[in-house]
Coordinates of C-alpha atoms in Angstrom, one line a residue:
M1 CA 10.8 37.3 -27.0
R2 CA 14.3 35.4 -26.5
Q3 CA 13.8 35.1 -22.6
A4 CA 10.1 33.8 -23.1
S5 CA 11.4 31.3 -25.8
N6 CA 14.4 30.2 -23.4
R7 CA 11.8 29.9 -20.4
S8 CA 9.5 27.7 -22.6
R9 CA 12.4 25.9 -23.8
A10 CA 13.5 25.3 -20.2
R11 CA 10.1 24.1 -19.1
G12 CA 10.0 21.7 -22.0
D13 CA 13.3 20.2 -21.0
S14 CA 12.1 20.1 -17.3
D15 CA 8.9 18.2 -18.5
A16 CA 11.0 15.9 -20.7
R17 CA 13.3 15.0 -17.7
Q18 CA 10.3 14.4 -15.6
R19 CA 8.7 12.0 -18.2
S20 CA 12.1 10.1 -18.8
N21 CA 12.5 9.7 -14.8
D22 CA 9.1 8.5 -14.2
P23 CA 7.4 6.8 -16.9
G24 CA 3.7 6.5 -15.7
A25 CA 2.5 2.9 -14.6
W26 CA 5.9 1.4 -14.8
L27 CA 4.7 -1.6 -12.8
T28 CA 2.5 -2.6 -15.5
G29 CA 2.9 -6.4 -16.3
L30 CA 5.1 -6.8 -13.2
M31 CA 2.7 -7.2 -10.2
Q32 CA -0.1 -9.6 -9.3
D33 CA -2.2 -10.3 -6.4
E34 CA -2.5 -13.3 -4.2
T35 CA -4.9 -15.0 -6.6
G36 CA -2.4 -14.6 -9.4
D37 CA -4.6 -12.0 -10.9
R38 CA -2.4 -9.2 -12.7
L39 CA -2.5 -5.8 -11.3
T40 CA -3.7 -3.5 -14.1
P41 CA -3.2 0.2 -14.5
T42 CA -6.3 2.4 -14.8
H43 CA -7.3 5.9 -13.9
T44 CA -10.2 8.2 -13.0
T45 CA -10.7 12.0 -12.9
R46 CA -11.8 13.6 -9.7
K47 CA -12.2 17.4 -9.4
G48 CA -10.1 17.9 -12.5
R49 CA -7.3 15.7 -11.2
R50 CA -6.3 12.6 -13.0
L51 CA -5.8 9.9 -10.4
R52 CA -3.8 6.6 -11.3
Y53 CA -4.5 3.1 -9.8
Y54 CA -3.5 -0.5 -10.0
V55 CA -6.4 -2.8 -9.8
S56 CA -6.8 -6.6 -9.8
N57 CA -7.7 -7.2 -13.5
R58 CA -11.0 -9.1 -12.4
L59 CA -12.4 -5.8 -11.2
I60 CA -12.0 -4.4 -14.8
S61 CA -13.2 -7.4 -16.7
G62 CA -15.9 -8.9 -14.2
G63 CA -17.1 -6.2 -11.9
K64 CA -17.0 -6.3 -8.1
D65 CA -15.1 -8.7 -6.2
I66 CA -14.3 -8.0 -2.4
S67 CA -11.0 -9.9 -2.6
G68 CA -9.8 -7.5 -5.5
W69 CA -7.1 -4.9 -4.9
R70 CA -7.5 -1.1 -5.9
L71 CA -4.2 0.7 -5.0
P72 CA -3.3 4.3 -5.6
G73 CA -0.7 4.0 -8.5
P74 CA 2.1 6.5 -7.2
A75 CA 1.8 5.1 -3.6
L76 CA 2.3 1.5 -4.8
E77 CA 5.2 2.5 -7.0
N78 CA 6.9 4.4 -4.2
A79 CA 6.3 1.5 -1.7
V80 CA 7.9 -1.0 -4.2
I81 CA 11.1 1.3 -4.5
D82 CA 11.3 1.8 -0.7
V83 CA 11.0 -1.9 0.0
I84 CA 13.8 -2.6 -2.6
V85 CA 16.0 0.3 -1.3
R86 CA 15.6 -0.9 2.5
H87 CA 16.4 -4.5 1.4
L88 CA 19.5 -3.5 -0.5
Q89 CA 20.6 -1.1 2.2
D90 CA 20.1 -3.8 4.9
A91 CA 22.1 -6.3 2.8
A92 CA 25.0 -4.0 2.4
I93 CA 25.1 -3.2 6.1
T94 CA 25.1 -6.8 7.2
H95 CA 27.5 -7.9 4.4
R96 CA 24.8 -10.1 2.6
V97 CA 25.5 -8.8 -0.9
L98 CA 28.2 -11.3 -1.9
A99 CA 27.9 -15.0 -1.8
Q100 CA 31.4 -14.9 -0.2
P101 CA 31.9 -11.7 1.7
E102 CA 35.4 -10.3 1.8
A103 CA 36.7 -7.6 4.2
E104 CA 38.8 -5.9 1.5
S105 CA 35.6 -5.5 -0.9
A106 CA 33.1 -4.5 1.7
E107 CA 33.5 -0.7 1.3
A108 CA 33.5 -1.0 -2.5
V109 CA 30.3 -3.1 -2.3
Q110 CA 28.6 -0.7 0.0
T111 CA 29.5 2.2 -2.4
S112 CA 28.0 0.3 -5.3
V113 CA 24.7 -0.3 -3.3
A114 CA 24.7 3.3 -2.3
N115 CA 25.0 4.6 -5.9
L116 CA 22.2 2.1 -7.0
V117 CA 19.9 3.3 -4.1
T118 CA 20.5 6.9 -5.4
R119 CA 19.5 5.9 -8.9
L120 CA 16.3 4.2 -7.5
Q121 CA 15.3 7.2 -5.6
R122 CA 16.0 9.6 -8.4
Q123 CA 14.9 7.6 -11.5
A124 CA 12.3 5.3 -9.8
G125 CA 10.4 4.4 -12.9
Q126 CA 13.3 3.6 -15.2
V127 CA 15.6 1.8 -12.9
G128 CA 12.9 0.1 -10.9
A129 CA 11.2 -1.3 -14.0
A130 CA 14.4 -2.7 -15.2
L131 CA 15.4 -4.2 -11.8
L132 CA 12.0 -5.7 -10.8
A133 CA 11.2 -9.0 -12.5
K134 CA 8.0 -9.8 -10.8
G135 CA 6.0 -9.0 -7.6
K136 CA 3.0 -10.3 -5.7
I137 CA 1.0 -8.6 -3.0
A138 CA -1.1 -10.4 -0.5
R139 CA -2.8 -9.4 2.7
G140 CA -0.2 -8.4 5.0
Q141 CA 2.9 -9.1 2.6
I142 CA 4.6 -8.2 -0.5
D143 CA 7.1 -10.4 -2.4
L144 CA 9.4 -9.0 -5.1
E145 CA 11.8 -10.8 -7.2
L146 CA 14.7 -8.8 -8.7
N147 CA 16.3 -9.6 -12.0
P148 CA 19.7 -11.1 -11.2
K149 CA 21.6 -10.0 -14.3
T150 CA 20.1 -6.5 -14.1
L151 CA 21.1 -6.2 -10.4
A152 CA 24.5 -7.5 -11.0
S153 CA 25.2 -5.2 -13.9
A154 CA 23.9 -2.2 -11.7
L155 CA 26.2 -3.1 -8.9
G156 CA 29.2 -3.9 -11.1
I157 CA 29.4 -7.3 -9.6
A158 CA 29.3 -10.7 -11.5
A159 CA 26.0 -12.4 -11.1
D160 CA 27.4 -15.5 -9.8
H161 CA 29.1 -13.6 -7.0
L162 CA 26.0 -12.3 -5.5
R163 CA 24.2 -14.0 -2.8
P164 CA 21.3 -16.1 -4.3
D165 CA 18.8 -14.6 -1.9
L166 CA 19.7 -11.1 -2.6
T167 CA 17.2 -11.1 -5.5
H168 CA 14.4 -12.2 -3.1
V169 CA 12.7 -9.4 -1.2
T170 CA 9.8 -9.9 1.3
A171 CA 8.1 -7.1 3.5
S172 CA 5.1 -6.5 5.3
F173 CA 2.3 -4.7 3.2
G174 CA -1.1 -3.1 3.9
L175 CA -3.5 -0.5 2.8
R176 CA -5.1 2.0 5.2
R177 CA -8.3 4.0 4.1
R178 CA -9.4 7.3 5.5
G179 CA -12.6 8.3 3.6
V180 CA -11.9 8.3 0.0
E181 CA -8.1 8.3 0.5
A182 CA -5.9 5.3 0.8
K183 CA -2.2 4.9 1.9
V184 CA 0.1 2.1 1.0
I185 CA 2.0 0.9 4.2
A186 CA 5.1 -1.4 3.3
G187 CA 8.2 -2.8 5.0
D188 CA 8.9 -1.4 8.4
M189 CA 6.6 1.5 8.2
A190 CA 4.2 1.2 11.2
L191 CA 0.7 0.4 10.7
Q192 CA -1.5 3.3 12.0
P193 CA -5.2 2.7 12.9
D194 CA -7.8 4.8 11.1
P195 CA -8.5 7.5 13.7
H196 CA -12.1 8.1 12.5
L197 CA -13.0 4.3 12.6
R198 CA -11.3 3.8 15.7
S199 CA -13.2 6.8 17.4
M200 CA -16.5 5.7 16.1
L201 CA -15.9 2.2 17.7
I202 CA -15.2 3.8 21.1
R203 CA -18.2 6.0 20.7
A204 CA -20.3 3.0 19.7
H205 CA -19.6 1.4 23.0
G206 CA -20.8 4.3 25.0
W207 CA -24.1 4.4 22.9
A208 CA -24.4 0.7 23.5
R209 CA -24.0 1.2 27.3
D210 CA -26.6 3.8 27.3
L211 CA -29.0 1.7 25.3
K212 CA -28.5 -1.2 27.7
A213 CA -29.1 1.2 30.6
G214 CA -32.6 2.0 29.0
V215 CA -31.9 5.3 27.2
Q216 CA -33.9 5.6 24.2
L217 CA -32.1 5.7 20.8
M218 CA -33.8 9.0 19.8
E219 CA -32.7 10.6 23.1
I220 CA -29.1 9.6 22.2
A221 CA -29.5 11.0 18.8
R222 CA -30.8 14.2 20.0
R223 CA -28.0 14.5 22.5
E224 CA -25.4 13.9 19.7
S225 CA -27.4 16.2 17.2
V226 CA -27.6 13.4 14.6
P227 CA -30.4 11.4 13.0
G228 CA -31.5 8.1 14.7
A229 CA -30.3 6.1 11.7
F230 CA -26.8 7.5 12.5
I231 CA -26.8 6.0 16.0
R232 CA -28.5 2.7 14.9
T233 CA -26.1 1.9 12.2
R234 CA -23.0 2.8 14.3
A235 CA -23.9 1.3 17.6
Q236 CA -23.7 -2.1 16.1
L237 CA -19.9 -1.7 16.0
A238 CA -19.8 -2.3 19.7
F239 CA -21.1 -6.0 19.1
L240 CA -18.6 -6.8 16.5
S241 CA -16.4 -9.9 17.3
P242 CA -13.4 -9.2 19.5
K243 CA -11.1 -10.1 16.8
I244 CA -12.6 -7.5 14.5
Q245 CA -12.5 -4.8 17.0
A246 CA -9.0 -5.5 18.0
A247 CA -7.8 -5.3 14.4
I248 CA -9.7 -1.9 14.2
L249 CA -7.9 -0.6 17.3
D250 CA -4.4 -1.6 16.1
G251 CA -4.9 -0.9 12.4
T252 CA -4.7 -4.4 11.1
Q253 CA -8.2 -4.8 9.7
P254 CA -8.5 -5.7 5.8
P255 CA -8.0 -2.6 3.7
E256 CA -11.6 -2.8 2.5
L257 CA -13.2 -2.8 6.0
T258 CA -14.0 1.0 6.1
L259 CA -16.5 2.7 8.3
K260 CA -18.8 3.3 5.2
R261 CA -18.9 -0.7 4.6
L262 CA -19.6 -1.3 8.3
V263 CA -22.4 0.9 8.6
S264 CA -23.9 -0.2 5.1
V265 CA -25.0 -3.7 6.2
T266 CA -26.8 -5.2 9.2
H267 CA -24.1 -7.3 11.1
P268 CA -25.0 -11.0 11.8
L269 CA -25.0 -11.8 15.4
D270 CA -22.6 -14.7 15.1
W271 CA -19.0 -13.7 15.4
S272 CA -17.7 -16.2 13.0
E273 CA -20.2 -15.0 10.4
Q274 CA -19.2 -11.5 10.9
E275 CA -15.6 -12.3 10.4
R276 CA -16.5 -14.2 7.1
L277 CA -18.5 -11.2 6.0
F278 CA -15.8 -8.7 6.7
G279 CA -12.8 -10.7 5.4
F280 CA -11.2 -12.1 8.4

């Protein structure tokens, strides 16, 4: 009984530590999108799992909006921490923490930054929420403003001794989708093309060549062991504008441009109309 009680108490202590180290949705009230709309926490349940998201508030209050963001909560929170960590580490390495760098204090400054980085990585929610004053995401970019007093206190350095631009953080930002999954890509993390979408684009060019050569659509469908509608909706990918196709191949297309969206509509023939339709 005593051992069971001790195990239960240990689990409770562990759970308490997890809750204190990672208060859920700690970016609440701190982030907005490029329109100035606040990113609001929400959640859904899928297969018994509770999934957290941050969404542009207009998606909650006004329904669908193609320009709105829907970001996986933990992934966005981790990305914000990673961007701040890399910013602080780069500043320490290049002696851009102090307004007037001094050789004799360089090692102490680097140690202070390293200690703060460790706290950010171990207690992301607590430390990150206190350190971040506000942030904004846009297509391709994330901008963060750090609280100068909190940053100075965390580093043990007077606020007026810090470089003014130390509190401004800018990094690349994107969202890659693969089916129902989404991955936040921030900072110097390389954007990766969606392999399924990329593969389908390449296959579409093969089908388009067959169709131009006189091969019947149903013959292609039988060869591929798929319905005719499958070929018809996907072959049109070969006629997307060069700009859209290049973005698909290198992974820089808008995050909402998924294969599901591309095959759910009939594409305009005009390339500029295609680009407007698909968010370019």
